PDB file of C-alpha atoms in Angstrom:
ATOM      1  CA  GLY A 809      -1.768  27.071  -0.997  1.00  0.00           C
ATOM      2  CA  ILE A 810       0.665  24.590  -2.462  1.00  0.00           C
ATOM      3  CA  ARG A 811       3.058  24.861  -5.367  1.00  0.00           C
ATOM      4  CA  ALA A 812       3.703  21.333  -6.640  1.00  0.00           C
ATOM      5  CA  MET A 813       5.554  19.595  -9.451  1.00  0.00           C
ATOM      6  CA  ASP A 814       3.769  17.102 -11.710  1.00  0.00           C
ATOM      7  CA  CYS A 815       6.170  14.155 -11.742  1.00  0.00           C
ATOM      8  CA  ILE A 816       4.849  12.921 -15.106  1.00  0.00           C
ATOM      9  CA  SER A 817       4.719  16.123 -17.173  1.00  0.00           C
ATOM     10  CA  GLY A 818       7.372  18.043 -15.217  1.00  0.00           C
ATOM     11  CA  GLU A 819       5.078  21.069 -15.084  1.00  0.00           C
ATOM     12  CA  ALA A 820       4.554  23.207 -11.982  1.00  0.00           C
ATOM     13  CA  GLN A 821       1.047  23.398 -10.529  1.00  0.00           C
ATOM     14  CA  LEU A 822      -0.380  25.962  -8.123  1.00  0.00           C
ATOM     15  CA  PHE A 823      -3.248  25.057  -5.788  1.00  0.00           C
ATOM     16  CA  ARG A 824      -4.637  28.026  -3.870  1.00  0.00           C
ATOM     17  CA  ALA A 825      -6.369  27.442  -0.539  1.00  0.00           C
ATOM     18  CA  ARG A 826      -6.833  29.173   2.804  1.00  0.00           C
ATOM     19  CA  ARG A 827      -6.134  25.930   4.623  1.00  0.00           C
ATOM     20  CA  VAL A 828      -3.717  23.069   3.861  1.00  0.00           C
ATOM     21  CA  VAL A 829      -3.656  19.758   5.740  1.00  0.00           C
ATOM     22  CA  ASN A 830      -0.505  17.650   5.419  1.00  0.00           C
ATOM     23  CA  CYS A 831      -1.591  13.986   5.579  1.00  0.00           C
ATOM     24  CA  ALA A 832       1.465  12.495   3.857  1.00  0.00           C
ATOM     25  CA  GLY A 833       1.809   9.381   6.043  1.00  0.00           C
ATOM     26  CA  PRO A 834       5.476   8.343   6.393  1.00  0.00           C
ATOM     27  CA  TRP A 835       6.381  11.521   4.462  1.00  0.00           C
ATOM     28  CA  CYS A 836       4.411  13.926   6.717  1.00  0.00           C
ATOM     29  CA  ARG A 837       7.493  14.910   8.729  1.00  0.00           C
ATOM     30  CA  GLU A 838       9.468  15.589   5.533  1.00  0.00           C
ATOM     31  CA  VAL A 839       6.613  17.645   4.048  1.00  0.00           C
ATOM     32  CA  ALA A 840       6.256  19.638   7.275  1.00  0.00           C
ATOM     33  CA  GLU A 841       9.947  20.495   7.134  1.00  0.00           C
ATOM     34  CA  ASP A 842       9.675  21.585   3.485  1.00  0.00           C
ATOM     35  CA  LEU A 843       6.669  23.829   4.198  1.00  0.00           C
ATOM     36  CA  ASP A 844       7.760  25.137   7.609  1.00  0.00           C
ATOM     37  CA  ARG A 845      10.204  23.325   9.896  1.00  0.00           C
ATOM     38  CA  GLU A 846      10.894  19.853  11.259  1.00  0.00           C
ATOM     39  CA  VAL A 847       8.353  18.478  13.720  1.00  0.00           C
ATOM     40  CA  ALA A 848      10.102  15.395  15.109  1.00  0.00           C
ATOM     41  CA  GLU A 849       7.072  13.998  16.931  1.00  0.00           C
ATOM     42  CA  LEU A 850       5.027  13.798  13.716  1.00  0.00           C
ATOM     43  CA  PHE A 851       6.487  10.501  12.572  1.00  0.00           C
ATOM     44  CA  ARG A 852       9.060   8.197  14.171  1.00  0.00           C
ATOM     45  CA  PRO A 853       9.155   5.218  11.789  1.00  0.00           C
ATOM     46  CA  SER A 854       8.870   1.532  12.539  1.00  0.00           C
ATOM     47  CA  LEU A 855       8.390  -1.298  10.049  1.00  0.00           C
ATOM     48  CA  ALA A 856       5.605  -3.876  10.081  1.00  0.00           C
ATOM     49  CA  PHE A 857       4.950  -6.745   7.690  1.00  0.00           C
ATOM     50  CA  ASN A 858       2.677  -9.720   7.019  1.00  0.00           C
ATOM     51  CA  VAL A 859       3.607 -12.699   4.846  1.00  0.00           C
ATOM     52  CA  LEU A 860       1.447 -14.572   2.334  1.00  0.00           C
ATOM     53  CA  PHE A 861       2.635 -18.182   2.046  1.00  0.00           C
ATOM     54  CA  ASP A 862       2.044 -20.570  -0.860  1.00  0.00           C
ATOM     55  CA  ARG A 863       0.590 -23.054   1.593  1.00  0.00           C
ATOM     56  CA  PRO A 864      -3.001 -24.072   2.361  1.00  0.00           C
ATOM     57  CA  PRO A 865      -4.502 -22.358   5.427  1.00  0.00           C
ATOM     58  CA  LEU A 866      -4.544 -24.118   8.783  1.00  0.00           C
ATOM     59  CA  GLY A 867      -8.333 -23.950   8.797  1.00  0.00           C
ATOM     60  CA  PRO A 868     -11.344 -21.838   7.852  1.00  0.00           C
ATOM     61  CA  SER A 869     -10.770 -19.270  10.623  1.00  0.00           C
ATOM     62  CA  ALA A 870      -7.929 -17.126  11.934  1.00  0.00           C
ATOM     63  CA  VAL A 871      -5.692 -18.819  14.512  1.00  0.00           C
ATOM     64  CA  ALA A 872      -3.592 -17.062  17.167  1.00  0.00           C
ATOM     65  CA  VAL A 873      -0.209 -18.731  17.760  1.00  0.00           C
ATOM     66  CA  GLU A 874       2.750 -18.110  20.050  1.00  0.00           C
ATOM     67  CA  SER A 875       6.137 -19.818  20.228  1.00  0.00           C
ATOM     68  CA  PRO A 876       7.120 -21.475  23.560  1.00  0.00           C
ATOM     69  CA  VAL A 877       9.978 -19.062  24.375  1.00  0.00           C
ATOM     70  CA  ALA A 878      10.218 -16.230  26.886  1.00  0.00           C
ATOM     71  CA  GLY A 879       8.867 -12.931  25.581  1.00  0.00           C
ATOM     72  CA  ALA A 880       7.367 -14.505  22.461  1.00  0.00           C
ATOM     73  CA  ARG A 881       4.978 -12.419  20.409  1.00  0.00           C
ATOM     74  CA  THR A 882       1.501 -13.534  19.379  1.00  0.00           C
ATOM     75  CA  TYR A 883       0.832 -13.886  15.656  1.00  0.00           C
ATOM     76  CA  PHE A 884      -2.280 -14.584  13.640  1.00  0.00           C
ATOM     77  CA  ILE A 885      -2.452 -17.104  10.803  1.00  0.00           C
ATOM     78  CA  VAL A 886      -5.352 -16.271   8.505  1.00  0.00           C
ATOM     79  CA  PRO A 887      -6.846 -18.062   5.459  1.00  0.00           C
ATOM     80  CA  TRP A 888      -6.528 -15.916   2.326  1.00  0.00           C
ATOM     81  CA  ASN A 889      -7.836 -17.079  -1.056  1.00  0.00           C
ATOM     82  CA  GLY A 890      -6.777 -20.654  -0.434  1.00  0.00           C
ATOM     83  CA  LYS A 891      -3.390 -19.615   0.918  1.00  0.00           C
ATOM     84  CA  MET A 892      -2.012 -18.768   4.358  1.00  0.00           C
ATOM     85  CA  MET A 893      -1.386 -15.216   5.581  1.00  0.00           C
ATOM     86  CA  ALA A 894       0.562 -14.663   8.810  1.00  0.00           C
ATOM     87  CA  GLY A 895       1.580 -11.596  10.826  1.00  0.00           C
ATOM     88  CA  THR A 896       2.300  -9.113  12.105  1.00  0.00           C
ATOM     89  CA  TRP A 897       6.054  -8.664  12.596  1.00  0.00           C
ATOM     90  CA  HIS A 898       7.220  -5.289  14.002  1.00  0.00           C
ATOM     91  CA  GLN A 899      10.756  -3.884  14.107  1.00  0.00           C
ATOM     92  CA  PRO A 900      12.572  -0.537  14.460  1.00  0.00           C
ATOM     93  CA  TRP A 901      13.209   1.328  11.198  1.00  0.00           C
ATOM     94  CA  ASP A 902      15.149   4.399  10.165  1.00  0.00           C
ATOM     95  CA  GLY A 903      15.142   4.198   6.391  1.00  0.00           C
ATOM     96  CA  ASP A 904      13.700   6.284   3.583  1.00  0.00           C
ATOM     97  CA  PRO A 905       9.890   6.625   3.762  1.00  0.00           C
ATOM     98  CA  ALA A 906       9.677   4.794   0.435  1.00  0.00           C
ATOM     99  CA  ALA A 907      11.893   1.918   1.635  1.00  0.00           C
ATOM    100  CA  THR A 908       9.677  -0.828   3.009  1.00  0.00           C
ATOM    101  CA  ARG A 909      11.472  -4.038   1.959  1.00  0.00           C
ATOM    102  CA  PRO A 910      12.232  -5.851   5.209  1.00  0.00           C
ATOM    103  CA  PRO A 911      15.660  -7.500   5.480  1.00  0.00           C
ATOM    104  CA  SER A 912      15.608 -11.197   4.613  1.00  0.00           C
ATOM    105  CA  SER A 913      16.955 -11.913   8.119  1.00  0.00           C
ATOM    106  CA  ALA A 914      13.731 -10.485   9.586  1.00  0.00           C
ATOM    107  CA  VAL A 915      11.554 -12.618   7.286  1.00  0.00           C
ATOM    108  CA  GLU A 916      13.606 -15.697   8.232  1.00  0.00           C
ATOM    109  CA  ALA A 917      13.300 -14.892  11.947  1.00  0.00           C
ATOM    110  CA  PHE A 918       9.536 -14.525  11.537  1.00  0.00           C
ATOM    111  CA  ILE A 919       9.342 -17.911   9.782  1.00  0.00           C
ATOM    112  CA  ASP A 920      11.431 -19.506  12.551  1.00  0.00           C
ATOM    113  CA  GLU A 921       8.995 -18.190  15.199  1.00  0.00           C
ATOM    114  CA  LEU A 922       5.999 -19.513  13.265  1.00  0.00           C
ATOM    115  CA  ASN A 923       7.614 -22.947  12.971  1.00  0.00           C
ATOM    116  CA  LEU A 924       8.260 -22.993  16.724  1.00  0.00           C
ATOM    117  CA  ALA A 925       4.675 -21.954  17.404  1.00  0.00           C
ATOM    118  CA  VAL A 926       3.153 -24.607  15.114  1.00  0.00           C
ATOM    119  CA  PRO A 927       5.113 -27.875  15.234  1.00  0.00           C
ATOM    120  CA  GLY A 928       5.126 -29.610  11.868  1.00  0.00           C
ATOM    121  CA  LEU A 929       4.453 -26.417   9.897  1.00  0.00           C
ATOM    122  CA  GLU A 930       8.020 -26.379   8.475  1.00  0.00           C
ATOM    123  CA  LEU A 931       7.743 -23.163   6.503  1.00  0.00           C
ATOM    124  CA  THR A 932      10.723 -21.972   4.433  1.00  0.00           C
ATOM    125  CA  LEU A 933      11.624 -18.847   2.474  1.00  0.00           C
ATOM    126  CA  GLY A 934      10.649 -20.798  -0.631  1.00  0.00           C
ATOM    127  CA  ASP A 935       7.045 -20.830   0.607  1.00  0.00           C
ATOM    128  CA  VAL A 936       6.817 -17.016   0.619  1.00  0.00           C
ATOM    129  CA  ARG A 937       4.428 -15.772  -2.055  1.00  0.00           C
ATOM    130  CA  ARG A 938       4.512 -12.097  -1.080  1.00  0.00           C
ATOM    131  CA  VAL A 939       5.422  -9.816   1.817  1.00  0.00           C
ATOM    132  CA  TYR A 940       3.093  -6.920   2.671  1.00  0.00           C
ATOM    133  CA  ALA A 941       5.180  -4.274   4.448  1.00  0.00           C
ATOM    134  CA  GLY A 942       4.806  -0.643   5.440  1.00  0.00           C
ATOM    135  CA  GLN A 943       5.939   1.997   7.895  1.00  0.00           C
ATOM    136  CA  LEU A 944       3.988   2.788  11.056  1.00  0.00           C
ATOM    137  CA  PRO A 945       4.546   5.585  13.599  1.00  0.00           C
ATOM    138  CA  ALA A 946       6.479   4.364  16.627  1.00  0.00           C
ATOM    139  CA  ALA A 947       5.918   5.576  20.178  1.00  0.00           C
ATOM    140  CA  ARG A 948       9.634   6.366  20.518  1.00  0.00           C
ATOM    141  CA  ALA A 949      12.428   6.748  17.980  1.00  0.00           C
ATOM    142  CA  GLY A 950      14.420   3.575  17.334  1.00  0.00           C
ATOM    143  CA  THR A 951      11.773   1.214  18.734  1.00  0.00           C
ATOM    144  CA  ALA A 952       9.114  -1.071  17.310  1.00  0.00           C
ATOM    145  CA  GLU A 953       6.534  -0.020  19.894  1.00  0.00           C
ATOM    146  CA  ALA A 954       3.552   1.248  17.914  1.00  0.00           C
ATOM    147  CA  SER A 955       2.269   4.715  18.706  1.00  0.00           C
ATOM    148  CA  THR A 956      -1.289   4.789  20.011  1.00  0.00           C
ATOM    149  CA  THR A 957      -1.835   8.561  19.905  1.00  0.00           C
ATOM    150  CA  PRO A 958      -2.331  10.572  16.701  1.00  0.00           C
ATOM    151  CA  VAL A 959      -0.399  13.829  16.280  1.00  0.00           C
ATOM    152  CA  LEU A 960      -2.047  17.013  14.947  1.00  0.00           C
ATOM    153  CA  HIS A 961       0.288  19.996  14.650  1.00  0.00           C
ATOM    154  CA  ASP A 962      -1.031  23.514  13.962  1.00  0.00           C
ATOM    155  CA  HIS A 963       1.962  25.246  12.333  1.00  0.00           C
ATOM    156  CA  GLY A 964       0.406  28.703  12.646  1.00  0.00           C
ATOM    157  CA  ARG A 965       0.254  28.427  16.422  1.00  0.00           C
ATOM    158  CA  HIS A 966       3.966  27.571  16.502  1.00  0.00           C
ATOM    159  CA  GLY A 967       5.210  30.468  14.388  1.00  0.00           C
ATOM    160  CA  GLY A 968       4.729  28.808  11.006  1.00  0.00           C
ATOM    161  CA  PRO A 969       2.368  29.408   8.089  1.00  0.00           C
ATOM    162  CA  ARG A 970      -1.192  30.146   9.162  1.00  0.00           C
ATOM    163  CA  GLY A 971      -3.717  27.592   7.917  1.00  0.00           C
ATOM    164  CA  LEU A 972      -1.186  24.757   7.711  1.00  0.00           C
ATOM    165  CA  VAL A 973      -1.876  21.652   9.821  1.00  0.00           C
ATOM    166  CA  SER A 974       0.133  18.407   9.771  1.00  0.00           C
ATOM    167  CA  VAL A 975      -1.512  15.138  10.769  1.00  0.00           C
ATOM    168  CA  SER A 976      -0.051  11.747  11.648  1.00  0.00           C
ATOM    169  CA  GLY A 977      -2.649   9.073  12.380  1.00  0.00           C
ATOM    170  CA  VAL A 978      -2.038   5.728  14.024  1.00  0.00           C
ATOM    171  CA  LYS A 979      -4.687   3.277  12.812  1.00  0.00           C
ATOM    172  CA  TRP A 980      -7.615   2.885  10.442  1.00  0.00           C
ATOM    173  CA  THR A 981     -10.245   2.479  13.143  1.00  0.00           C
ATOM    174  CA  THR A 982      -9.512   5.906  14.673  1.00  0.00           C
ATOM    175  CA  ALA A 983      -9.226   7.774  11.344  1.00  0.00           C
ATOM    176  CA  ARG A 984     -12.720   9.296  11.531  1.00  0.00           C
ATOM    177  CA  ASP A 985     -11.985  10.900  14.904  1.00  0.00           C
ATOM    178  CA  VAL A 986      -8.660  12.243  13.612  1.00  0.00           C
ATOM    179  CA  VAL A 987     -10.527  13.859  10.694  1.00  0.00           C
ATOM    180  CA  ARG A 988     -12.943  15.454  13.156  1.00  0.00           C
ATOM    181  CA  GLN A 989     -10.051  16.873  15.188  1.00  0.00           C
ATOM    182  CA  ALA A 990      -8.346  18.187  12.048  1.00  0.00           C
ATOM    183  CA  LEU A 991     -11.528  19.925  10.875  1.00  0.00           C
ATOM    184  CA  LEU A 992     -11.995  21.543  14.271  1.00  0.00           C
ATOM    185  CA  MET A 993      -8.388  22.721  14.173  1.00  0.00           C
ATOM    186  CA  THR A 994      -8.611  24.170  10.651  1.00  0.00           C
ATOM    187  CA  HIS A 995     -12.192  25.509  10.677  1.00  0.00           C
ATOM    188  CA  GLY A 996     -12.978  26.041  14.352  1.00  0.00           C
ATOM    189  CA  ASN A 997     -16.100  23.936  13.897  1.00  0.00           C
ATOM    190  CA  LEU A 998     -17.362  21.040  11.826  1.00  0.00           C
ATOM    191  CA  PRO A 999     -18.588  22.007   8.346  1.00  0.00           C
ATOM    192  CA  ASP A1000     -22.240  21.296   7.620  1.00  0.00           C
ATOM    193  CA  ALA A1001     -22.797  17.805   6.271  1.00  0.00           C
ATOM    194  CA  ARG A1002     -23.992  17.574   2.677  1.00  0.00           C
ATOM    195  CA  ASP A1003     -26.256  14.991   1.138  1.00  0.00           C
ATOM    196  CA  ASP A1004     -23.661  13.753  -1.311  1.00  0.00           C
ATOM    197  CA  ALA A1005     -24.349  10.540  -3.190  1.00  0.00           C
ATOM    198  CA  PRO A1006     -22.425   7.603  -1.696  1.00  0.00           C
ATOM    199  CA  PRO A1007     -19.502   6.278  -3.756  1.00  0.00           C
ATOM    200  CA  ARG A1008     -20.208   3.348  -6.023  1.00  0.00           C
ATOM    201  CA  PRO A1009     -18.887   0.075  -4.587  1.00  0.00           C
ATOM    202  CA  LEU A1010     -15.769  -1.235  -6.322  1.00  0.00           C
ATOM    203  CA  GLU A1011     -16.874  -4.857  -6.044  1.00  0.00           C
ATOM    204  CA  PRO A1012     -14.245  -5.790  -3.430  1.00  0.00           C
ATOM    205  CA  GLU A1013     -15.481  -9.379  -3.304  1.00  0.00           C
ATOM    206  CA  ARG A1014     -14.252  -9.772  -6.897  1.00  0.00           C
ATOM    207  CA  LEU A1015     -11.036  -7.856  -6.427  1.00  0.00           C
ATOM    208  CA  SER A1016     -10.101  -9.858  -3.349  1.00  0.00           C
ATOM    209  CA  ASP A1017      -9.774 -13.015  -5.431  1.00  0.00           C
ATOM    210  CA  MET A1018      -8.519 -12.442  -8.963  1.00  0.00           C
ATOM    211  CA  GLY A1019      -7.952 -16.117  -9.714  1.00  0.00           C
ATOM    212  CA  TRP A1020     -10.526 -15.755 -12.509  1.00  0.00           C
ATOM    213  CA  ALA A1021      -8.328 -13.248 -14.396  1.00  0.00           C
ATOM    214  CA  PRO A1022      -6.680 -15.655 -16.921  1.00  0.00           C
ATOM    215  CA  ASP A1023     -10.016 -17.185 -17.953  1.00  0.00           C
ATOM    216  CA  ARG A1024     -12.091 -14.007 -18.494  1.00  0.00           C
ATOM    217  CA  PRO A1025      -9.915 -11.602 -20.542  1.00  0.00           C
ATOM    218  CA  ASP A1026     -12.784  -9.384 -21.708  1.00  0.00           C
ATOM    219  CA  GLU A1027     -14.027  -8.867 -18.156  1.00  0.00           C
ATOM    220  CA  LEU A1028     -10.472  -8.243 -16.945  1.00  0.00           C
ATOM    221  CA  LEU A1029      -9.847  -5.655 -19.673  1.00  0.00           C
ATOM    222  CA  ALA A1030     -13.091  -3.849 -18.810  1.00  0.00           C
ATOM    223  CA  LEU A1031     -12.127  -3.780 -15.121  1.00  0.00           C
ATOM    224  CA  CYS A1032      -8.690  -2.314 -15.926  1.00  0.00           C
ATOM    225  CA  LYS A1033     -10.263   0.375 -18.119  1.00  0.00           C
ATOM    226  CA  ARG A1034     -12.695   1.371 -15.394  1.00  0.00           C
ATOM    227  CA  LEU A1035     -10.026   1.530 -12.697  1.00  0.00           C
ATOM    228  CA  VAL A1036      -7.660   3.594 -14.868  1.00  0.00           C
ATOM    229  CA  GLU A1037     -10.366   6.058 -15.883  1.00  0.00           C
ATOM    230  CA  GLU A1038     -12.080   6.440 -12.507  1.00  0.00           C
ATOM    231  CA  GLU A1039      -9.063   6.360 -10.189  1.00  0.00           C
ATOM    232  CA  SER A1040      -6.536   8.464 -12.140  1.00  0.00           C
ATOM    233  CA  VAL A1041      -4.067   5.593 -12.506  1.00  0.00           C
ATOM    234  CA  VAL A1042      -0.767   6.565 -14.152  1.00  0.00           C
ATOM    235  CA  TRP A1043       1.521   3.556 -13.599  1.00  0.00           C
ATOM    236  CA  LEU A1044       0.916  -0.154 -14.086  1.00  0.00           C
ATOM    237  CA  ASP A1045       2.164  -1.052 -10.592  1.00  0.00           C
ATOM    238  CA  ASP A1046      -0.407   1.336  -9.091  1.00  0.00           C
ATOM    239  CA  LEU A1047      -3.139  -0.410 -11.073  1.00  0.00           C
ATOM    240  CA  LEU A1048      -2.181  -3.977 -10.188  1.00  0.00           C
ATOM    241  CA  LEU A1049      -0.739  -3.622  -6.674  1.00  0.00           C
ATOM    242  CA  ARG A1050      -2.849  -0.818  -5.162  1.00  0.00           C
ATOM    243  CA  ARG A1051      -6.144  -0.921  -7.087  1.00  0.00           C
ATOM    244  CA  MET A1052      -6.466  -4.719  -7.219  1.00  0.00           C
ATOM    245  CA  GLU A1053      -5.997  -7.541  -4.751  1.00  0.00           C
ATOM    246  CA  GLY A1054      -5.763 -11.291  -5.075  1.00  0.00           C
ATOM    247  CA  LEU A1055      -3.350 -11.561  -8.034  1.00  0.00           C
ATOM    248  CA  ASP A1056      -1.707 -14.389  -6.145  1.00  0.00           C
ATOM    249  CA  SER A1057      -0.459 -16.550  -9.013  1.00  0.00           C
ATOM    250  CA  ASP A1058       1.860 -16.018 -11.970  1.00  0.00           C
ATOM    251  CA  ALA A1059      -1.009 -16.736 -14.380  1.00  0.00           C
ATOM    252  CA  ALA A1060      -3.354 -14.181 -12.801  1.00  0.00           C
ATOM    253  CA  LEU A1061      -0.701 -11.466 -12.601  1.00  0.00           C
ATOM    254  CA  THR A1062       0.507 -12.080 -16.164  1.00  0.00           C
ATOM    255  CA  ALA A1063      -3.053 -11.804 -17.481  1.00  0.00           C
ATOM    256  CA  ALA A1064      -3.542  -8.564 -15.530  1.00  0.00           C
ATOM    257  CA  VAL A1065      -0.249  -7.163 -16.848  1.00  0.00           C
ATOM    258  CA  ASP A1066      -1.358  -7.872 -20.396  1.00  0.00           C
ATOM    259  CA  ALA A1067      -4.742  -6.189 -19.887  1.00  0.00           C
ATOM    260  CA  GLY A1068      -3.227  -3.276 -17.969  1.00  0.00           C
ATOM    261  CA  LEU A1069      -0.638  -2.513 -20.635  1.00  0.00           C
ATOM    262  CA  ARG A1070      -3.309  -2.508 -23.322  1.00  0.00           C
ATOM    263  CA  VAL A1071      -5.250   0.097 -21.356  1.00  0.00           C
ATOM    264  CA  MET A1072      -2.105   2.166 -20.698  1.00  0.00           C
ATOM    265  CA  GLN A1073      -1.102   2.117 -24.365  1.00  0.00           C
ATOM    266  CA  GLY A1074      -1.011   5.555 -25.940  1.00  0.00           C
ATOM    267  CA  ARG A1075      -0.792   7.447 -22.634  1.00  0.00           C
ATOM    268  CA  GLY A1076       2.805   8.560 -23.170  1.00  0.00           C
ATOM    269  CA  ILE A1077       4.748   6.077 -21.020  1.00  0.00           C
ATOM    270  CA  PRO A1078       6.545   3.167 -22.765  1.00  0.00           C
ATOM    271  CA  ALA A1079       5.633  -0.386 -21.754  1.00  0.00           C
ATOM    272  CA  GLU A1080       9.268  -0.977 -20.753  1.00  0.00           C
ATOM    273  CA  LYS A1081       9.049   1.688 -18.029  1.00  0.00           C
ATOM    274  CA  HIS A1082       5.748   0.309 -16.747  1.00  0.00           C
ATOM    275  CA  LEU A1083       7.205  -3.189 -16.494  1.00  0.00           C
ATOM    276  CA  ALA A1084      10.466  -2.044 -14.916  1.00  0.00           C
ATOM    277  CA  ARG A1085       8.539  -0.260 -12.141  1.00  0.00           C
ATOM    278  CA  LEU A1086       6.246  -3.233 -11.648  1.00  0.00           C
ATOM    279  CA  VAL A1087       9.102  -5.739 -11.385  1.00  0.00           C
ATOM    280  CA  GLY A1088      10.898  -3.431  -8.923  1.00  0.00           C
ATOM    281  CA  SER A1089       7.761  -3.167  -6.789  1.00  0.00           C
ATOM    282  CA  LEU A1090       7.282  -6.939  -6.841  1.00  0.00           C
ATOM    283  CA  GLU A1091      10.912  -7.533  -5.871  1.00  0.00           C
ATOM    284  CA  SER A1092      10.504  -5.169  -2.910  1.00  0.00           C
ATOM    285  CA  ARG A1093       7.659  -7.452  -1.752  1.00  0.00           C
ATOM    286  CA  TYR A1094       9.606 -10.695  -2.242  1.00  0.00           C
ATOM    287  CA  ASP A1095       6.839 -11.552  -4.725  1.00  0.00           C
ATOM    288  CA  LYS A1096       7.438 -14.795  -6.608  1.00  0.00           C
ATOM    289  CA  SER A1097       5.990 -13.307  -9.790  1.00  0.00           C
ATOM    290  CA  ALA A1098       8.882 -10.825 -10.103  1.00  0.00           C
ATOM    291  CA  GLY A1099      11.096 -13.476 -11.668  1.00  0.00           C
ATOM    292  CA  ALA A1100       8.419 -14.639 -14.081  1.00  0.00           C
ATOM    293  CA  LEU A1101       7.701 -11.109 -15.319  1.00  0.00           C
ATOM    294  CA  GLY A1102      11.336 -10.075 -15.349  1.00  0.00           C
ATOM    295  CA  SER A1103      12.199 -12.869 -17.767  1.00  0.00           C
ATOM    296  CA  GLY A1104       9.060 -12.610 -19.910  1.00  0.00           C
ATOM    297  CA  PRO A1105       8.715 -10.759 -23.221  1.00  0.00           C
ATOM    298  CA  LEU A1106       7.450  -7.220 -23.251  1.00  0.00           C
ATOM    299  CA  THR A1107       4.010  -6.465 -24.541  1.00  0.00           C
ATOM    300  CA  ASP A1108       4.178  -5.424 -28.188  1.00  0.00           C
ATOM    301  CA  PRO A1109       2.188  -2.173 -28.521  1.00  0.00           C
ATOM    302  CA  THR A1110       1.665  -2.917 -32.222  1.00  0.00           C
ATOM    303  CA  ALA A1111       0.092  -6.302 -31.566  1.00  0.00           C
ATOM    304  CA  ASP A1112      -3.510  -6.990 -32.510  1.00  0.00           C
ATOM    305  CA  PRO A1113      -5.616  -6.139 -29.410  1.00  0.00           C
ATOM    306  CA  GLY A1114      -7.369  -9.467 -29.823  1.00  0.00           C
ATOM    307  CA  GLU A1115      -4.146 -11.467 -29.570  1.00  0.00           C
ATOM    308  CA  SER A1116      -2.135 -12.304 -26.490  1.00  0.00           C
ATOM    309  CA  SER A1117       1.088 -10.295 -26.277  1.00  0.00           C
ATOM    310  CA  TRP A1118       2.772 -12.479 -23.688  1.00  0.00           C
TER     311      TRP A1118
END
C-alpha cells in the first residue's frame, strides 16, 4: 500500500492495497525513486505551451501557419471564446516538475514566429491574455522531441516491490490503451466490466465560456458550491483554474473569486492564503488578471453574503 501525508491536515494516512500504480505524470519518476529506485526512462521532461491572445480570431476555423524561414515549425491559430489561441511551442526542460512558467524569451520568440507567419498580425507581449504550459515526456533527455511511446515499468520484475507499477503516458488519445496495458500488467487479465452508471456531464459548454459570470451571481455561486462538494476542491486556484474554463476577463475572474471564496469560507483556510496561491498561479501563466487581483481588496469573511465583497 501507500503511506501518505495529508498536506492540509498534516496527518499521516495509510492506504492498503495489493497493487499500486504510480501515474504521477511529471512526478512519476520522483515517486518511483521514493518507492523503489530511479527509473530514468519514465520521464524525461520537455516544456510545451499555447498562448491565448487578447485579439479577435483570424476566422471561424483553425488555421495552420508557418514562417518563411528554414526549419520553421507549423503552428495552429484557433478561435477561442472570441479570442485567439495559438500553439504549440516545444522546448527542452530540466526544471522542477511543478515549474511550468516558460521564460519570457521563449514567449517572445513564439510571438516573433507568428508575426513572420502572418504578415500584419503584429502581436506583442501586451496582447498575451494567458499562457497554458505543461511538461511532456521527451524522447531523449535535453531535447524537445516528444516521446511517442508510453512507458510501463513493473518494479517487482526488476527487484523492487511486488505489485508496484509505474506508468508514463504520452498523449490523451492513447490513454485507454495504456490503461489496458497497466491492468494486464497488474492483474494478468482485464477485470470484468461492471454496469456502472455513467458520470453526470459537467456542462462543459457552459464552463468553456464563463463570460456570463459577472451577470448571474446566483448561478455562479451554485456552480462553485457543486464543484467544491463533488470534486473535493480544497484551494481556490484549483476551483477556478482546473475545474472551470473560460474566465478570460478580469470581470469574469473577479466574480468567480468572490463566489469561490464565499463557498470556501469556514473550511479552515484563510482567504488571504487562497488569494496568494491564486495570484501566484496566475502569474506563472502570464495571466493579465494577476495584477488586478493582486491589487484588489480581500474578501471580507464577515460581509453579508448578499453583498459584493470586492
